[in-house]
Amino acid sequence: MSRVWTWMRSLTGQWIMLMLLALLVSQMVFYFIYRAEQARAVLELRRDEVVARAVSVASLVETVQPELYPEILRATNTGVVRFWLEGDDLSEETESWQQKAREQLLKSSRPPAASELVTDSKARWQTMTVENGVVVRMLNLKEWNGFGLVIPVNERLWLHTVYAKPQSVARPPWSYYLSLGITALLLTLVSVLVARRVGRPLQKLTASAESLGRGEEVEPLPEVGADDLRRTAAAFNRMQLRLRRFVEDRTRMMAAISHDLRTPITSMRLRAEFLEDAETREKFIASLDEMKAMTESTLAFARDESATESTRMVDLNALIESLCEDLGAMGWEVSFTPGPERVPWRCRPNALRRALRNVIENAVRYGGRAMVSLEMQIDGLDIVVEDEGPGISAEDRERVFDPFVRLEESRNRHTGGVGLGLSIARSILRSHGGDVRLDEGASGLRVCLHLPGVES
Ligand SMILES: Nc1ncnc2c1ncn2[C@@H]1O[C@H](COP(=O)(O)OP(=O)(O)OP(=O)(O)O)[C@@H](O)[C@H]1O
Ligand SMILES: [Mg+2]
C-alpha cells in the first residue's frame, strides 16, 4: 500500500495520473456530445421514415371500408410507433393528445415505462407539407425522444401517430473502447518516458545534494537535457564550487592569522624575559605560552582541514576499535562495545578518528574513563562516548563548542588543553552532515557523535 502511495507521489506517478485524468475528462465530454448528436441523428432518420409510413397508412385508410380500419392499424402498429384514428384532429389540445398517445403506447407489445412519458406542456404543433402535398402536423416530444403526427385522411377522419423511444441511446461500439484503451496505454508510455527524462536528472541532483551535505566529493552534474534541467544542474555545480571555495578561503585565512601571530608572540616572549618583577614575568610568560598553544592548535587544525581527505567506505566498528586500542595502549582507560557485525560507512576516516579522539580524550581527562559504543539509529548512527565525571551543566552544553572555551573546573586543574577539542569535533562531524550532541549520561557526560545515513 505504502509503495503504491510512494509511486503515486513520484513524478512519474503524478504525471501518469494527470494524463489519464485529462484523457478521462476529454472522453467524457466527447461521449456526452456524441450521445446527444447520435440521438438527434437517429430521431431525424426515424422521423422521415415514420412520416412516410403514416402518409401511406393514411392513403390506405382512405381507400378501404371502415370495417377494415382496425385490421390495418393492427398490422401497421409496432412497439415504438402507434397509429390510431379519430374524428377530430385534436391537435390544439396538446396535453390531452399526449394523454391519448401515452395510452396508445402503453398498449403496445413493448411499452416504454409510463414514468418516462412525462407530459410536455411546452410542446407546440408545427405544420409541414410532405410529398404529394399532404399537410402533416407534428409535435416534438423531447422527453419521450419521439414525436407525434396528425394527418388528415378526409374531412371527418384523422390519422394520429406517435413515436417514442425514451432512453434509446446506443452504447459506443467496442472499437471505441479499444481505441480508448490504446490511447490510455500510449499516454502512459509517453508519460513514463517524459517523467523519466525529468525524473532521472532530479534524482541525480538529490543524490548529489545529499552527498555534498555529507561532505563527500561530488562530481559536477552533467549539464544536459531540457533547458530548465540544464540550468538547475549548472546552478548546482556553481553552488558546489562556491561552497568549496568559501570553506577553503576561511580555512586559509585562519591558518594565515595563526601563523602570523606566532612571530609577535615569540618576540614578546623574548622581551618578557627582561621583566624585572618576577611575579609579573611569570604571569606574563604563562599567558604568552597559553596564546602560543592556542595559535599552534588553531594552525594545526587549519592545516588538517585544508589537507583534503577524500571519503572512503570504512567499517566503523574496526575504526573505533583500533582507535580505542591505540589509546588503551597509551594507558587511557577506554572500553568499546561494538555495534552489529560490520558497519560500513562512507566518511573521512582520519578526520573522524580525530573527532572521536578529542571526545574520548575529554572523557578520560574530565570523567576518569571513556565508554564508547555504537548505536544504529533510523536516520543514521551515533557513536556514543560516556564517562563517569561531573558532566557539563545544561546551560554550558552549547558554549563548550565555541573555540577556546574551557569550563572553570578544568581550567583550575591545569589540564593543558586550549579549548578547541569539541569545536574541532563538531566541525568534523558537521562536515559529514552530522553533529555532536551533549547529554546527561547515566554516570557523567554522554557525548553523541551523530552520522547521517544514506538516503536510499
Ligand atoms: N567529558 C567531559 N566532562 C566534563 N567536562 C567536559 C567534558 N568534555 C569537555 N568538557 C568541558 O568542555 C570544555 C571544552 O572542551 P574541549 O575539548 O573543547 O577543550 P579542552 O579539552 O579544554 O581542550 P583541548 O581539547 O583543546 O585540549 C573543557 O575544557 C571542559 O571544561
Ligand atoms: Mg578536549
JSON list of N, CA, C and O in Angstrom, two decimals, residues 362-380:
[
{"chain": "A", "resi": 362, "resn": "ASN", "atom": "N", "xyz": [38.59, 13.97, 26.21]},
{"chain": "A", "resi": 362, "resn": "ASN", "atom": "CA", "xyz": [37.85, 14.73, 27.22]},
{"chain": "A", "resi": 362, "resn": "ASN", "atom": "C", "xyz": [37.27, 13.80, 28.28]},
{"chain": "A", "resi": 362, "resn": "ASN", "atom": "O", "xyz": [37.36, 14.10, 29.48]},
{"chain": "A", "resi": 363, "resn": "ALA", "atom": "N", "xyz": [36.66, 12.67, 27.82]},
{"chain": "A", "resi": 363, "resn": "ALA", "atom": "CA", "xyz": [36.03, 11.75, 28.77]},
{"chain": "A", "resi": 363, "resn": "ALA", "atom": "C", "xyz": [37.05, 11.22, 29.77]},
{"chain": "A", "resi": 363, "resn": "ALA", "atom": "O", "xyz": [36.79, 11.15, 30.97]},
{"chain": "A", "resi": 364, "resn": "VAL", "atom": "N", "xyz": [38.24, 10.89, 29.25]},
{"chain": "A", "resi": 364, "resn": "VAL", "atom": "CA", "xyz": [39.27, 10.35, 30.13]},
{"chain": "A", "resi": 364, "resn": "VAL", "atom": "C", "xyz": [39.80, 11.46, 31.06]},
{"chain": "A", "resi": 364, "resn": "VAL", "atom": "O", "xyz": [39.95, 11.27, 32.26]},
{"chain": "A", "resi": 365, "resn": "ARG", "atom": "N", "xyz": [39.99, 12.63, 30.46]},
{"chain": "A", "resi": 365, "resn": "ARG", "atom": "CA", "xyz": [40.58, 13.75, 31.19]},
{"chain": "A", "resi": 365, "resn": "ARG", "atom": "C", "xyz": [39.65, 14.27, 32.28]},
{"chain": "A", "resi": 365, "resn": "ARG", "atom": "O", "xyz": [40.04, 14.50, 33.41]},
{"chain": "A", "resi": 366, "resn": "TYR", "atom": "N", "xyz": [38.37, 14.46, 31.91]},
{"chain": "A", "resi": 366, "resn": "TYR", "atom": "CA", "xyz": [37.44, 15.08, 32.88]},
{"chain": "A", "resi": 366, "resn": "TYR", "atom": "C", "xyz": [36.50, 14.09, 33.54]},
{"chain": "A", "resi": 366, "resn": "TYR", "atom": "O", "xyz": [35.82, 14.44, 34.49]},
{"chain": "A", "resi": 367, "resn": "GLY", "atom": "N", "xyz": [36.45, 12.86, 33.01]},
{"chain": "A", "resi": 367, "resn": "GLY", "atom": "CA", "xyz": [35.47, 11.93, 33.56]},
{"chain": "A", "resi": 367, "resn": "GLY", "atom": "C", "xyz": [36.07, 10.59, 33.96]},
{"chain": "A", "resi": 367, "resn": "GLY", "atom": "O", "xyz": [35.34, 9.62, 34.15]},
{"chain": "A", "resi": 368, "resn": "GLY", "atom": "N", "xyz": [37.38, 10.51, 34.02]},
{"chain": "A", "resi": 368, "resn": "GLY", "atom": "CA", "xyz": [38.04, 9.31, 34.52]},
{"chain": "A", "resi": 368, "resn": "GLY", "atom": "C", "xyz": [38.20, 8.21, 33.48]},
{"chain": "A", "resi": 368, "resn": "GLY", "atom": "O", "xyz": [39.25, 7.64, 33.31]},
{"chain": "A", "resi": 369, "resn": "ARG", "atom": "N", "xyz": [37.17, 7.88, 32.76]},
{"chain": "A", "resi": 369, "resn": "ARG", "atom": "CA", "xyz": [37.27, 6.81, 31.78]},
{"chain": "A", "resi": 369, "resn": "ARG", "atom": "C", "xyz": [36.26, 7.04, 30.65]},
{"chain": "A", "resi": 369, "resn": "ARG", "atom": "O", "xyz": [35.29, 7.77, 30.82]},
{"chain": "A", "resi": 370, "resn": "ALA", "atom": "N", "xyz": [36.53, 6.39, 29.53]},
{"chain": "A", "resi": 370, "resn": "ALA", "atom": "CA", "xyz": [35.63, 6.56, 28.39]},
{"chain": "A", "resi": 370, "resn": "ALA", "atom": "C", "xyz": [35.00, 5.23, 28.02]},
{"chain": "A", "resi": 370, "resn": "ALA", "atom": "O", "xyz": [35.69, 4.22, 27.89]},
{"chain": "A", "resi": 371, "resn": "MET", "atom": "N", "xyz": [33.65, 5.24, 27.91]},
{"chain": "A", "resi": 371, "resn": "MET", "atom": "CA", "xyz": [32.96, 4.03, 27.48]},
{"chain": "A", "resi": 371, "resn": "MET", "atom": "C", "xyz": [32.33, 4.35, 26.12]},
{"chain": "A", "resi": 371, "resn": "MET", "atom": "O", "xyz": [31.40, 5.16, 26.03]},
{"chain": "A", "resi": 372, "resn": "VAL", "atom": "N", "xyz": [32.91, 3.71, 25.11]},
{"chain": "A", "resi": 372, "resn": "VAL", "atom": "CA", "xyz": [32.47, 4.03, 23.74]},
{"chain": "A", "resi": 372, "resn": "VAL", "atom": "C", "xyz": [31.52, 2.93, 23.24]},
{"chain": "A", "resi": 372, "resn": "VAL", "atom": "O", "xyz": [31.75, 1.76, 23.51]},
{"chain": "A", "resi": 373, "resn": "SER", "atom": "N", "xyz": [30.48, 3.33, 22.56]},
{"chain": "A", "resi": 373, "resn": "SER", "atom": "CA", "xyz": [29.60, 2.33, 21.95]},
{"chain": "A", "resi": 373, "resn": "SER", "atom": "C", "xyz": [29.04, 2.89, 20.64]},
{"chain": "A", "resi": 373, "resn": "SER", "atom": "O", "xyz": [29.12, 4.08, 20.37]},
{"chain": "A", "resi": 374, "resn": "LEU", "atom": "N", "xyz": [28.48, 1.96, 19.87]},
{"chain": "A", "resi": 374, "resn": "LEU", "atom": "CA", "xyz": [27.96, 2.34, 18.56]},
{"chain": "A", "resi": 374, "resn": "LEU", "atom": "C", "xyz": [26.48, 2.01, 18.51]},
{"chain": "A", "resi": 374, "resn": "LEU", "atom": "O", "xyz": [26.09, 0.87, 18.78]},
{"chain": "A", "resi": 375, "resn": "GLU", "atom": "N", "xyz": [25.64, 3.00, 18.22]},
{"chain": "A", "resi": 375, "resn": "GLU", "atom": "CA", "xyz": [24.19, 2.74, 18.22]},
{"chain": "A", "resi": 375, "resn": "GLU", "atom": "C", "xyz": [23.61, 3.08, 16.87]},
{"chain": "A", "resi": 375, "resn": "GLU", "atom": "O", "xyz": [23.77, 4.20, 16.39]},
{"chain": "A", "resi": 376, "resn": "MET", "atom": "N", "xyz": [22.92, 2.10, 16.28]},
{"chain": "A", "resi": 376, "resn": "MET", "atom": "CA", "xyz": [22.27, 2.37, 14.99]},
{"chain": "A", "resi": 376, "resn": "MET", "atom": "C", "xyz": [20.99, 3.16, 15.25]},
{"chain": "A", "resi": 376, "resn": "MET", "atom": "O", "xyz": [20.25, 2.86, 16.18]},
{"chain": "A", "resi": 377, "resn": "GLN", "atom": "N", "xyz": [20.72, 4.15, 14.44]},
{"chain": "A", "resi": 377, "resn": "GLN", "atom": "CA", "xyz": [19.50, 4.96, 14.54]},
{"chain": "A", "resi": 377, "resn": "GLN", "atom": "C", "xyz": [18.76, 4.90, 13.22]},
{"chain": "A", "resi": 377, "resn": "GLN", "atom": "O", "xyz": [19.33, 4.48, 12.22]},
{"chain": "A", "resi": 378, "resn": "ILE", "atom": "N", "xyz": [17.51, 5.36, 13.23]},
{"chain": "A", "resi": 378, "resn": "ILE", "atom": "CA", "xyz": [16.71, 5.33, 11.98]},
{"chain": "A", "resi": 378, "resn": "ILE", "atom": "C", "xyz": [17.37, 6.22, 10.93]},
{"chain": "A", "resi": 378, "resn": "ILE", "atom": "O", "xyz": [17.45, 5.88, 9.76]},
{"chain": "A", "resi": 379, "resn": "ASP", "atom": "N", "xyz": [17.85, 7.38, 11.38]},
{"chain": "A", "resi": 379, "resn": "ASP", "atom": "CA", "xyz": [18.37, 8.34, 10.41]},
{"chain": "A", "resi": 379, "resn": "ASP", "atom": "C", "xyz": [19.90, 8.31, 10.31]},
{"chain": "A", "resi": 379, "resn": "ASP", "atom": "O", "xyz": [20.51, 9.26, 9.86]},
{"chain": "A", "resi": 380, "resn": "GLY", "atom": "N", "xyz": [20.52, 7.24, 10.77]},
{"chain": "A", "resi": 380, "resn": "GLY", "atom": "CA", "xyz": [21.98, 7.16, 10.69]},
{"chain": "A", "resi": 380, "resn": "GLY", "atom": "C", "xyz": [22.52, 6.36, 11.87]},
{"chain": "A", "resi": 380, "resn": "GLY", "atom": "O", "xyz": [21.94, 5.36, 12.25]}
]
